[in-house]
Amino acid sequence: MNVRQKLLGGYLVVALLLAATALVAWRADNASAERAAADEAKQVALGIAADIGNGLPIDTPGEIPIPLYYSQTALDNYLQRMHETQRRDLVVVDSGKYILGDVVPENIGTTFDHDPGNEVGKTIADGVPRVFVEVSEDYPDGIKQVVVPMRSAVGASLGAVVLEYTPLYDQMMAGARQAQTIMLTASAIAILLVLVVGFGVAGSVTRRITALTGAVRTIRSGDYSHRMPAGGRDEIGTLSRAFNAMAEQLERSAREILAKEYTDSILANAGEGICGVDAAGRIAFANEAAGRITGVGVTGLLQREATTLLPDATGGLAVGTREGRLQRPDGTSVRVEYTVSAIEKDERPIGAVVVLRDVSRQRALEYDLRHQALHDGLTGLPNRKLLLDRLEHAIARSRASGEEIAVLYLDLDGFKRVNDSLGHNAGDTLLRTAAERLAGVLRSHDTVARLGGDEFAVLLEDAGPAVVEPLARACLDVLARPFLLHHREAVVTVSIGVVPDAAQYTDADEVLRNADVAMYAAKDQGKNRFMVFETRMHEQLLSRLDQEARLREAVSRGELRLYLQPVAGVPDGRMHGAEALVRWQDPQRGLQQPGSFISLAEETGMIIEIDRWILREACRVVRQWQDLSPQTAPAFVSVNLSAAHLELPDLTEQVAIALDETGLSPHCLVLELTETVLMRDVAVTSARLEEMRRLGVKIAIDDFGTGYSSLGYLRDIPVDVLKIDRSFINGLAGNGRQQELVSAVIQLGHTLGLRVVAEGVEDDDQLALLTVMGCRFAQGYHLGRPEPAASLYERLNDRALTA
């Protein structure tokens, strides 16, 4: 059926719907009256809520309205006034539905729960006024209520106001009934039937037309997903189906447009350069990044042959990834990595996509990282890892070609002294200068490397004996020249270990180890020289390492022995004091003299532990001797301290502990330090010596005359004893100038109030000369050899010293 037929059919049933039309009109008027009553009640309630939440209107300029919400008395008065004057029953609740105000005082403070549908709670939550019927025991038939939100002046939710509008409703409904009676009377039943038929037919037709119109509006707003019901075979149904087809086409087109916009945006903002190449090999599309990377801009790329632009692409665009240097029009170049991907349609190539990446910084960073991993950060020379790698390759080439190679291992002599005295910056400058000097005297194809600290190594390729020795000497000479550091000249030397014909050894590690061994042999021979590696050197090094391992346990195992050498009076030869000396009872080599292990102890730092053992043991033995035989006991004992011990901050504390534990008087202890050690830093040394002298300990200069030989220092350094080195005593007889020198030193010492001791007295002639010169104390083999403390005690007392 078409629309016309439906309308005719509707008019045929008008007569049947007249009664229904009258009822509908009556109910519509009745509902209108109900809505009017509810709307009126809402407006009244909103006004009351405004009075309570914001305050009553002011009648005095400048007066600040006070919300009734905050005054219980004002709120109660307001509600009572509304009840008495306007017959309005009100309930004021807060956001928790607790009653704040009511004309019935008993209800105040209780919860409002007379709305079965929680209409009050909903209004508080969303701020929308509602009507409901309150049902309670007092009003079983229900009371019509309207609830409106109550807000503060700033819009904050305070709760709600509930207004009973039953009187208003009754009033409105009374007026409605009168109007209904007039309407029903005045309206003809026929007109009512026609209207009812018209509404019925329109409801069937216009509902679908309205829906279609709304769908068109939705499509126009941009929502292409909306569809109409496709039912019905009439014109409206056909129109709906046509509408749906149109909407589908619009939705598809919108997706395509949106996808293209997204694609264009992504390509335009991509950090990588992207170019689209057509079937002819010309660039049809390029983004901003591609124009920036190539340096020609987007317009300069379009319609350009891709193969003429990309590096190594003259043979055509092959699928895959390549890398090369791209020349820009401005003369600069950039390293790029580009990937070519083919585009096909129906298995037929129609073009390609080229993705460009500027990898210049990445490759530069990779180069820097590789360089840092293989080079020394201070000098820029190859490091140990790179040297070993080059040495391995050189060994392989040498074995294949017969070409000789050699390795030099260099260690600077005296670098620590420069570093400690002038500072680390000066030390770094010295190392950089040394590296430059070495590179300057060696050949261009030789490799100079810094192994760490002040150690360097040199790989000499195509170097036979006639080449190696001159280059080694050149390294000695160039590093022996003074270095200018912070406006001061510093002199260092170098010890070099040489491994010629390095290809005969197993690998690079063995070659470098052997060169290191030869370098230590050069140091042992007096430094500032080079030594060629021999097999025996390695054996000596192993022996030295073994000795070092045993020496580390010597103190804890009780292998050290205390020897005493008398310090005798001149000329009577009677022992006045003794010098404490150490021997090592090596479990493998027997009793060892100090010269065989003291230097090793100083290099490894074990000298501190040995010094402390000698100090405690000497104090203990002498104190015990003084208790057992005070007539023969030495009045003092001298103990040597190493340079390393003098640098320790707790030296004075250690001396005090040794004296306290053994009970030896501080005045009986003499600490001996060599002249060279004392003169390292006079200010610091003097302060440290004064600390020990305050304990009562005496200080002696040992080996005087072998170091700085400056007599002026004697007045600046707090010392008590001056020990003349044995080199001045040897050959004293028959050498007038030497006698005059020794006599002058003795007289100077006495003038300064020092005890002067001559060391190394070996015969009667030396002792006689010292007696004439006025020397009061002497020490040497002629007066007493070093011997175990127990043996010396027994010899002087004819009985054993208790343990």
PDB file of C-alpha atoms in Angstrom, residues 446-622:
ATOM      1  CA  ASP A 446     105.987   1.299  13.921  1.00  0.00           C
ATOM      2  CA  THR A 447     103.244   1.141  16.540  1.00  0.00           C
ATOM      3  CA  VAL A 448     103.656   3.075  19.803  1.00  0.00           C
ATOM      4  CA  ALA A 449     101.115   2.131  22.504  1.00  0.00           C
ATOM      5  CA  ARG A 450     100.456   3.214  26.070  1.00  0.00           C
ATOM      6  CA  LEU A 451      99.800   0.217  28.297  1.00  0.00           C
ATOM      7  CA  GLY A 452      98.797   2.215  31.374  1.00  0.00           C
ATOM      8  CA  GLY A 453     100.423   4.423  33.995  1.00  0.00           C
ATOM      9  CA  ASP A 454     103.929   5.316  32.796  1.00  0.00           C
ATOM     10  CA  GLU A 455     104.356   2.168  30.690  1.00  0.00           C
ATOM     11  CA  PHE A 456     104.646   2.188  26.886  1.00  0.00           C
ATOM     12  CA  ALA A 457     105.280  -0.478  24.282  1.00  0.00           C
ATOM     13  CA  VAL A 458     106.564  -0.330  20.710  1.00  0.00           C
ATOM     14  CA  LEU A 459     105.961  -2.835  17.923  1.00  0.00           C
ATOM     15  CA  LEU A 460     108.805  -2.711  15.401  1.00  0.00           C
ATOM     16  CA  GLU A 461     108.058  -4.389  12.065  1.00  0.00           C
ATOM     17  CA  ASP A 462     110.717  -5.289   9.508  1.00  0.00           C
ATOM     18  CA  ALA A 463     113.265  -4.783  12.271  1.00  0.00           C
ATOM     19  CA  GLY A 464     116.383  -6.890  12.537  1.00  0.00           C
ATOM     20  CA  PRO A 465     119.139  -6.438  15.156  1.00  0.00           C
ATOM     21  CA  ALA A 466     120.675  -3.607  13.129  1.00  0.00           C
ATOM     22  CA  VAL A 467     117.430  -1.642  13.490  1.00  0.00           C
ATOM     23  CA  VAL A 468     116.259  -2.585  16.989  1.00  0.00           C
ATOM     24  CA  GLU A 469     119.266  -1.431  19.031  1.00  0.00           C
ATOM     25  CA  PRO A 470     119.549   2.054  17.422  1.00  0.00           C
ATOM     26  CA  LEU A 471     115.820   2.616  17.912  1.00  0.00           C
ATOM     27  CA  ALA A 472     116.035   1.498  21.547  1.00  0.00           C
ATOM     28  CA  ARG A 473     118.929   3.897  22.133  1.00  0.00           C
ATOM     29  CA  ALA A 474     116.984   6.659  20.382  1.00  0.00           C
ATOM     30  CA  CYS A 475     114.110   6.100  22.834  1.00  0.00           C
ATOM     31  CA  LEU A 476     116.555   6.320  25.755  1.00  0.00           C
ATOM     32  CA  ASP A 477     118.059   9.544  24.457  1.00  0.00           C
ATOM     33  CA  VAL A 478     114.825  11.323  23.554  1.00  0.00           C
ATOM     34  CA  LEU A 479     113.223  10.620  26.940  1.00  0.00           C
ATOM     35  CA  ALA A 480     116.352  11.606  28.856  1.00  0.00           C
ATOM     36  CA  ARG A 481     115.977  15.204  27.678  1.00  0.00           C
ATOM     37  CA  PRO A 482     114.410  17.488  30.347  1.00  0.00           C
ATOM     38  CA  PHE A 483     110.656  18.015  30.292  1.00  0.00           C
ATOM     39  CA  LEU A 484     109.285  21.520  30.859  1.00  0.00           C
ATOM     40  CA  LEU A 485     106.350  21.172  33.266  1.00  0.00           C
ATOM     41  CA  HIS A 486     104.665  24.244  34.784  1.00  0.00           C
ATOM     42  CA  HIS A 487     107.754  26.370  34.108  1.00  0.00           C
ATOM     43  CA  ARG A 488     109.956  23.766  35.820  1.00  0.00           C
ATOM     44  CA  GLU A 489     112.360  21.309  34.283  1.00  0.00           C
ATOM     45  CA  ALA A 490     111.864  17.672  35.233  1.00  0.00           C
ATOM     46  CA  VAL A 491     114.196  14.860  34.277  1.00  0.00           C
ATOM     47  CA  VAL A 492     113.160  11.236  33.966  1.00  0.00           C
ATOM     48  CA  THR A 493     114.812   8.278  32.340  1.00  0.00           C
ATOM     49  CA  VAL A 494     113.419   5.108  30.892  1.00  0.00           C
ATOM     50  CA  SER A 495     114.088   1.403  31.321  1.00  0.00           C
ATOM     51  CA  ILE A 496     113.459  -0.672  28.199  1.00  0.00           C
ATOM     52  CA  GLY A 497     112.958  -4.383  27.727  1.00  0.00           C
ATOM     53  CA  VAL A 498     113.634  -5.660  24.224  1.00  0.00           C
ATOM     54  CA  VAL A 499     112.296  -8.841  22.607  1.00  0.00           C
ATOM     55  CA  PRO A 500     113.905  -9.321  19.178  1.00  0.00           C
ATOM     56  CA  ASP A 501     112.604 -11.833  16.653  1.00  0.00           C
ATOM     57  CA  ALA A 502     109.217 -11.845  18.444  1.00  0.00           C
ATOM     58  CA  ALA A 503     107.640 -14.283  15.975  1.00  0.00           C
ATOM     59  CA  GLN A 504     109.451 -17.205  17.623  1.00  0.00           C
ATOM     60  CA  TYR A 505     107.154 -17.022  20.666  1.00  0.00           C
ATOM     61  CA  THR A 506     103.735 -18.581  21.012  1.00  0.00           C
ATOM     62  CA  ASP A 507     101.532 -15.504  20.952  1.00  0.00           C
ATOM     63  CA  ALA A 508     101.383 -11.774  21.580  1.00  0.00           C
ATOM     64  CA  ASP A 509     100.770 -12.156  25.324  1.00  0.00           C
ATOM     65  CA  GLU A 510     103.973 -14.151  25.733  1.00  0.00           C
ATOM     66  CA  VAL A 511     105.967 -11.597  23.723  1.00  0.00           C
ATOM     67  CA  LEU A 512     104.680  -8.696  25.824  1.00  0.00           C
ATOM     68  CA  ARG A 513     105.283 -10.603  29.054  1.00  0.00           C
ATOM     69  CA  ASN A 514     108.890 -11.344  28.063  1.00  0.00           C
ATOM     70  CA  ALA A 515     109.445  -7.694  27.149  1.00  0.00           C
ATOM     71  CA  ASP A 516     108.083  -6.725  30.565  1.00  0.00           C
ATOM     72  CA  VAL A 517     110.504  -9.142  32.231  1.00  0.00           C
ATOM     73  CA  ALA A 518     113.442  -7.650  30.299  1.00  0.00           C
ATOM     74  CA  MET A 519     112.323  -4.152  31.332  1.00  0.00           C
ATOM     75  CA  TYR A 520     112.428  -5.143  35.025  1.00  0.00           C
ATOM     76  CA  ALA A 521     115.879  -6.581  34.435  1.00  0.00           C
ATOM     77  CA  ALA A 522     116.935  -3.195  33.057  1.00  0.00           C
ATOM     78  CA  LYS A 523     115.630  -1.525  36.220  1.00  0.00           C
ATOM     79  CA  ASP A 524     117.516  -3.992  38.384  1.00  0.00           C
ATOM     80  CA  GLN A 525     120.707  -3.131  36.468  1.00  0.00           C
ATOM     81  CA  GLY A 526     120.401   0.536  37.419  1.00  0.00           C
ATOM     82  CA  LYS A 527     117.679   1.894  35.098  1.00  0.00           C
ATOM     83  CA  ASN A 528     118.153   4.251  32.121  1.00  0.00           C
ATOM     84  CA  ARG A 529     119.139   1.387  29.854  1.00  0.00           C
ATOM     85  CA  PHE A 530     117.701  -1.346  27.690  1.00  0.00           C
ATOM     86  CA  MET A 531     118.050  -5.085  28.192  1.00  0.00           C
ATOM     87  CA  VAL A 532     117.413  -7.836  25.655  1.00  0.00           C
ATOM     88  CA  PHE A 533     115.196 -10.610  26.934  1.00  0.00           C
ATOM     89  CA  GLU A 534     116.867 -13.852  27.945  1.00  0.00           C
ATOM     90  CA  THR A 535     115.183 -16.992  29.236  1.00  0.00           C
ATOM     91  CA  ARG A 536     116.986 -16.714  32.559  1.00  0.00           C
ATOM     92  CA  MET A 537     115.242 -13.385  33.189  1.00  0.00           C
ATOM     93  CA  HIS A 538     111.897 -15.107  33.258  1.00  0.00           C
ATOM     94  CA  GLU A 539     113.249 -17.658  35.676  1.00  0.00           C
ATOM     95  CA  GLN A 540     114.591 -14.864  37.864  1.00  0.00           C
ATOM     96  CA  LEU A 541     111.207 -13.145  37.767  1.00  0.00           C
ATOM     97  CA  LEU A 542     109.456 -16.337  38.821  1.00  0.00           C
ATOM     98  CA  SER A 543     111.976 -16.683  41.620  1.00  0.00           C
ATOM     99  CA  ARG A 544     111.318 -13.074  42.621  1.00  0.00           C
ATOM    100  CA  LEU A 545     107.554 -13.654  42.627  1.00  0.00           C
ATOM    101  CA  ASP A 546     108.054 -16.757  44.734  1.00  0.00           C
ATOM    102  CA  GLN A 547     110.247 -14.828  47.141  1.00  0.00           C
ATOM    103  CA  GLU A 548     107.653 -12.065  47.331  1.00  0.00           C
ATOM    104  CA  ALA A 549     104.935 -14.587  48.184  1.00  0.00           C
ATOM    105  CA  ARG A 550     107.058 -16.053  50.987  1.00  0.00           C
ATOM    106  CA  LEU A 551     108.025 -12.609  52.261  1.00  0.00           C
ATOM    107  CA  ARG A 552     104.366 -11.616  52.586  1.00  0.00           C
ATOM    108  CA  GLU A 553     103.930 -14.378  55.159  1.00  0.00           C
ATOM    109  CA  ALA A 554     107.245 -13.840  56.931  1.00  0.00           C
ATOM    110  CA  VAL A 555     105.893 -11.686  59.773  1.00  0.00           C
ATOM    111  CA  SER A 556     102.798 -13.791  60.454  1.00  0.00           C
ATOM    112  CA  ARG A 557     104.892 -17.000  60.403  1.00  0.00           C
ATOM    113  CA  GLY A 558     107.510 -15.600  62.789  1.00  0.00           C
ATOM    114  CA  GLU A 559     110.354 -15.868  60.288  1.00  0.00           C
ATOM    115  CA  LEU A 560     111.908 -12.452  60.999  1.00  0.00           C
ATOM    116  CA  ARG A 561     114.893 -12.282  63.346  1.00  0.00           C
ATOM    117  CA  LEU A 562     116.106  -9.313  65.388  1.00  0.00           C
ATOM    118  CA  TYR A 563     119.860  -8.572  65.268  1.00  0.00           C
ATOM    119  CA  LEU A 564     121.610  -5.896  67.308  1.00  0.00           C
ATOM    120  CA  GLN A 565     124.874  -4.115  66.457  1.00  0.00           C
ATOM    121  CA  PRO A 566     126.539  -2.243  69.312  1.00  0.00           C
ATOM    122  CA  VAL A 567     127.095   1.507  69.226  1.00  0.00           C
ATOM    123  CA  ALA A 568     130.299   1.911  71.244  1.00  0.00           C
ATOM    124  CA  GLY A 569     131.902   4.822  73.029  1.00  0.00           C
ATOM    125  CA  VAL A 570     135.179   6.228  71.754  1.00  0.00           C
ATOM    126  CA  PRO A 571     137.836   5.377  72.695  1.00  0.00           C
ATOM    127  CA  ASP A 572     136.867   2.863  75.410  1.00  0.00           C
ATOM    128  CA  GLY A 573     134.831   0.667  73.027  1.00  0.00           C
ATOM    129  CA  ARG A 574     132.124  -0.017  75.657  1.00  0.00           C
ATOM    130  CA  MET A 575     128.585  -0.510  74.277  1.00  0.00           C
ATOM    131  CA  HIS A 576     126.349   2.477  74.938  1.00  0.00           C
ATOM    132  CA  GLY A 577     123.532   1.614  72.608  1.00  0.00           C
ATOM    133  CA  ALA A 578     122.557  -0.729  69.794  1.00  0.00           C
ATOM    134  CA  GLU A 579     121.108  -0.520  66.305  1.00  0.00           C
ATOM    135  CA  ALA A 580     118.231  -2.903  65.573  1.00  0.00           C
ATOM    136  CA  LEU A 581     118.666  -4.807  62.305  1.00  0.00           C
ATOM    137  CA  VAL A 582     116.493  -7.460  60.689  1.00  0.00           C
ATOM    138  CA  ARG A 583     117.241 -10.835  59.145  1.00  0.00           C
ATOM    139  CA  TRP A 584     114.823 -13.190  57.405  1.00  0.00           C
ATOM    140  CA  GLN A 585     114.909 -16.887  58.104  1.00  0.00           C
ATOM    141  CA  ASP A 586     113.683 -17.898  54.633  1.00  0.00           C
ATOM    142  CA  PRO A 587     112.329 -21.470  54.850  1.00  0.00           C
ATOM    143  CA  GLN A 588     113.793 -22.209  51.392  1.00  0.00           C
ATOM    144  CA  ARG A 589     117.034 -20.208  51.267  1.00  0.00           C
ATOM    145  CA  GLY A 590     117.971 -19.969  54.906  1.00  0.00           C
ATOM    146  CA  LEU A 591     118.988 -16.805  56.734  1.00  0.00           C
ATOM    147  CA  GLN A 592     118.782 -13.799  54.407  1.00  0.00           C
ATOM    148  CA  GLN A 593     120.628 -10.502  54.799  1.00  0.00           C
ATOM    149  CA  PRO A 594     118.597  -7.259  54.469  1.00  0.00           C
ATOM    150  CA  GLY A 595     120.079  -6.505  51.054  1.00  0.00           C
ATOM    151  CA  SER A 596     118.361  -9.574  49.571  1.00  0.00           C
ATOM    152  CA  PHE A 597     114.815  -8.648  50.562  1.00  0.00           C
ATOM    153  CA  ILE A 598     114.492  -5.041  51.854  1.00  0.00           C
ATOM    154  CA  SER A 599     114.302  -3.544  48.355  1.00  0.00           C
ATOM    155  CA  LEU A 600     111.589  -6.056  47.454  1.00  0.00           C
ATOM    156  CA  ALA A 601     109.715  -5.187  50.633  1.00  0.00           C
ATOM    157  CA  GLU A 602     109.911  -1.482  49.765  1.00  0.00           C
ATOM    158  CA  GLU A 603     108.597  -2.066  46.231  1.00  0.00           C
ATOM    159  CA  THR A 604     105.654  -4.175  47.405  1.00  0.00           C
ATOM    160  CA  GLY A 605     104.772  -2.079  50.471  1.00  0.00           C
ATOM    161  CA  MET A 606     105.577  -4.902  52.902  1.00  0.00           C
ATOM    162  CA  ILE A 607     108.329  -2.728  54.414  1.00  0.00           C
ATOM    163  CA  ILE A 608     105.710  -1.036  56.628  1.00  0.00           C
ATOM    164  CA  GLU A 609     104.738  -4.311  58.276  1.00  0.00           C
ATOM    165  CA  ILE A 610     108.429  -5.255  58.689  1.00  0.00           C
ATOM    166  CA  ASP A 611     109.246  -1.818  60.177  1.00  0.00           C
ATOM    167  CA  ARG A 612     106.472  -2.192  62.738  1.00  0.00           C
ATOM    168  CA  TRP A 613     107.670  -5.651  63.720  1.00  0.00           C
ATOM    169  CA  ILE A 614     111.268  -4.406  64.213  1.00  0.00           C
ATOM    170  CA  LEU A 615     110.031  -1.427  66.250  1.00  0.00           C
ATOM    171  CA  ARG A 616     107.978  -3.550  68.652  1.00  0.00           C
ATOM    172  CA  GLU A 617     110.542  -6.352  68.892  1.00  0.00           C
ATOM    173  CA  ALA A 618     113.468  -3.979  69.518  1.00  0.00           C
ATOM    174  CA  CYS A 619     111.533  -2.126  72.217  1.00  0.00           C
ATOM    175  CA  ARG A 620     110.494  -5.419  73.840  1.00  0.00           C
ATOM    176  CA  VAL A 621     113.985  -6.969  73.843  1.00  0.00           C
ATOM    177  CA  VAL A 622     115.814  -3.870  75.099  1.00  0.00           C
TER     178      VAL A 622
END
